[in-house]
XYZ file of C-alpha atoms in Angstrom:
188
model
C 25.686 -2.075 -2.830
C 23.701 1.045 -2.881
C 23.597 3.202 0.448
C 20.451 5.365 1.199
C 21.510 8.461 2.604
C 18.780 10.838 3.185
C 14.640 9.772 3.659
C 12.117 12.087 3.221
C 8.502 11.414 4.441
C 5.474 13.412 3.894
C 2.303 13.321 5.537
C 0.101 14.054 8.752
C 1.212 12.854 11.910
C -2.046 12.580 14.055
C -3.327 12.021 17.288
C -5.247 8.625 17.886
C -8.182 8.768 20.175
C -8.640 6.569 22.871
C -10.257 5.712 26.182
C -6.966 6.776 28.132
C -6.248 9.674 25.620
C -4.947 10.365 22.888
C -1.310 8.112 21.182
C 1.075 9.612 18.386
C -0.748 7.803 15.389
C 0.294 7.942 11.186
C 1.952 6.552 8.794
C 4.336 9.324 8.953
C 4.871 9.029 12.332
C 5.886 5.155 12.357
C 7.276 5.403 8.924
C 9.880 8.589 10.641
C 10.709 6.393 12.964
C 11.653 3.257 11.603
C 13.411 5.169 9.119
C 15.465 6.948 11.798
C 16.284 3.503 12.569
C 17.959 3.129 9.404
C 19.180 6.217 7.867
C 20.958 9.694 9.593
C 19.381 12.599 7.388
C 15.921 12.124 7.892
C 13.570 14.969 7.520
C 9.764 15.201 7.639
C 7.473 17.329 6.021
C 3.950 17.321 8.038
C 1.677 19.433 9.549
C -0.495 19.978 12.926
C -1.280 22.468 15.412
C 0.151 24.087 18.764
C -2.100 21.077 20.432
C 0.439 18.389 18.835
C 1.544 16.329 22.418
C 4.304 14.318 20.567
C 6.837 17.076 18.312
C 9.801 16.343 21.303
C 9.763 12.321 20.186
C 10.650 13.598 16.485
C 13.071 15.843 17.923
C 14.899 13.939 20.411
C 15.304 11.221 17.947
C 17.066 14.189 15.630
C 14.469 14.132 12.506
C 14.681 17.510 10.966
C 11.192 18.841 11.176
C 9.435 21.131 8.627
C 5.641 21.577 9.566
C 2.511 23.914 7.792
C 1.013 25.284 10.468
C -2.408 24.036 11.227
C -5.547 25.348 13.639
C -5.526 21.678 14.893
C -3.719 18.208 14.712
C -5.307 15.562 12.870
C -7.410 13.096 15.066
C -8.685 9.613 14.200
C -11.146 7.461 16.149
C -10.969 4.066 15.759
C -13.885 1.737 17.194
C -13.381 -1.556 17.547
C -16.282 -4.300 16.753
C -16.335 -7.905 16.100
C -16.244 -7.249 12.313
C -13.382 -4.727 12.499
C -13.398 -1.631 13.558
C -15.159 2.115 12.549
C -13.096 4.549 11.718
C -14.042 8.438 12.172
C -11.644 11.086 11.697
C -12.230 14.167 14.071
C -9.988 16.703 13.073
C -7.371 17.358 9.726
C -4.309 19.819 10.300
C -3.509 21.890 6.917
C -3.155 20.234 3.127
C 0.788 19.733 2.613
C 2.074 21.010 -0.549
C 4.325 18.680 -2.144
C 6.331 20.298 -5.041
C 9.780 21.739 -6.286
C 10.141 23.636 -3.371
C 8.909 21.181 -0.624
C 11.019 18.088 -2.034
C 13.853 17.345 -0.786
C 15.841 17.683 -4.118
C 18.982 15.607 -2.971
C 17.155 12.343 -0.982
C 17.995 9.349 -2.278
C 14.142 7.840 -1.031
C 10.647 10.273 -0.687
C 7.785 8.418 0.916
C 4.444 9.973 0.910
C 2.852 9.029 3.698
C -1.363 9.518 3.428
C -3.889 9.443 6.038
C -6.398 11.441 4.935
C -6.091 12.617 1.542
C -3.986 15.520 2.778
C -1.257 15.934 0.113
C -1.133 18.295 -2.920
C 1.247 17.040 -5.477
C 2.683 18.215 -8.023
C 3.179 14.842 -9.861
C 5.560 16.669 -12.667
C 8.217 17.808 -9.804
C 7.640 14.356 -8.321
C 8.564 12.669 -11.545
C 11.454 14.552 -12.283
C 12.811 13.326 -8.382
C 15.629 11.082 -9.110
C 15.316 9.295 -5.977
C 13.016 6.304 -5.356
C 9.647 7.476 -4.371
C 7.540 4.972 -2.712
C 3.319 6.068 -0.859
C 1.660 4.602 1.499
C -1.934 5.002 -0.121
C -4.533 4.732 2.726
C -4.798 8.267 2.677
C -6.058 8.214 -0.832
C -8.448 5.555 -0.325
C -10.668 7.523 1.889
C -13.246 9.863 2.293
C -15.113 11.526 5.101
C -18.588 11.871 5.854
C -20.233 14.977 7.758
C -19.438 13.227 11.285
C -15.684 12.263 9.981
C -16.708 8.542 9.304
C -14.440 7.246 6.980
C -15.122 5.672 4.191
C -13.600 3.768 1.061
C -13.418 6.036 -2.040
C -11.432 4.367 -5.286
C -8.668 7.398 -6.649
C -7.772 8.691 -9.531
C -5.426 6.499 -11.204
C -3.477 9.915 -12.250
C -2.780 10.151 -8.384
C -0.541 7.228 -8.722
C 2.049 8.949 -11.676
C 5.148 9.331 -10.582
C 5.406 6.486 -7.613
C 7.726 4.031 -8.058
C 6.240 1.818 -4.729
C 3.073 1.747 -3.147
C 2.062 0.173 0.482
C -1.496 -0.954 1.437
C -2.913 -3.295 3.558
C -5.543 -6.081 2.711
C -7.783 -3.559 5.317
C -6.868 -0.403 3.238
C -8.724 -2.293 0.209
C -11.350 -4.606 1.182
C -14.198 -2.196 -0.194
C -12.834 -1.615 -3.607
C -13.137 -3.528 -6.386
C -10.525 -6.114 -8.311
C -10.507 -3.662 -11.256
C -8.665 -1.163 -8.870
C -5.631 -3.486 -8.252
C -5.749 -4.224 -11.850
C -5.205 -0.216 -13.026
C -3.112 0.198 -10.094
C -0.686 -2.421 -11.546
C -0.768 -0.528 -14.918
C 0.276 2.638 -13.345
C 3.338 1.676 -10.988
């Protein structure tokens, strides 16, 4: 039996707006903490801004934070209607380099965690990880109008290289077409 033990996640943790202010929102956010749950070394690589309300929950919880500092903390919107919701993101903290020097060279799992299209990788250092390297792709499946309104945008396949598991929801696809799954099983 194979033990996991170091996790690295990668990705913007954000603020989610709502009526009574804003909640810690992200994949990286939940994905940290459920992986806290189940592994000691866990380390994050994010970023967001001096107006981030919720870096003491990573800390207290002992994830070992390294953050590129950002003007602002990524902010979604989310507007709930009877067919779903409308989604507008209102503010994106810095791009997150992810490469030789940002991987975590000795964790046995790297998750990339996407919101909003905010990683730069370096697919050949990710390749040559020998850990398991899974993404949650949501992030790459959007793209943002003037006003922040999100909206579904089909990726380069190439994105994909390198990614040994990826995580979507039914929601995360439901604009693009079957051909997308199709490549997307070709790739990973």
């Amino acid at each position: 039996m194979s033990v996991v033990n170091q996790i690295q996640l990668i990705g913007h943790v954000c603020h989610d707006k709502t009526d009574d202010g804003f909640i810690l929102g992200g994949t990286a956010s939940y994905s940290t903490i459920v992986a806290r749950q189940l592994c000691d070394q866990i380390s994050l690589l994010s970023s967001y801004g001096e107006d981030f309300l919720f870096e003491n929950r990573f800390k207290d919880l002992g994830i070992d934070l390294t953050i590129v500092p950002a003007k602002k903390t990524t902010v979604f919107e989310n507007i709930y209607h009877e067919n779903g919701r409308t989604q507008y993101c209102l503010e994106r903290a810095a791009i997150i380099p992810v490469d030789k020097d940002t991987l975590n060279s000795t964790a046995d799992v790297i998750m990339l965690c996407l919101i909003d299209d905010e990683l730069d990788v370096d697919t050949t250092a990710l390749k040559a990880h020998t850990g398991i390297k899974g993404a949650t792709i949501q992030g790459w499946l959007r793209s943002f109008e003037s006003d922040g309104l999100v909206v579904a945008k089909s990726p380069s396949m190439s994105r994909f290289e390198g990614i040994d598991i990826v995580i979507f929801s039914d929601d995360d696809i439901k604009d693009l077409d079957d051909q997308f799954l199709n490549k997307l099983k070709e790739v990973v």
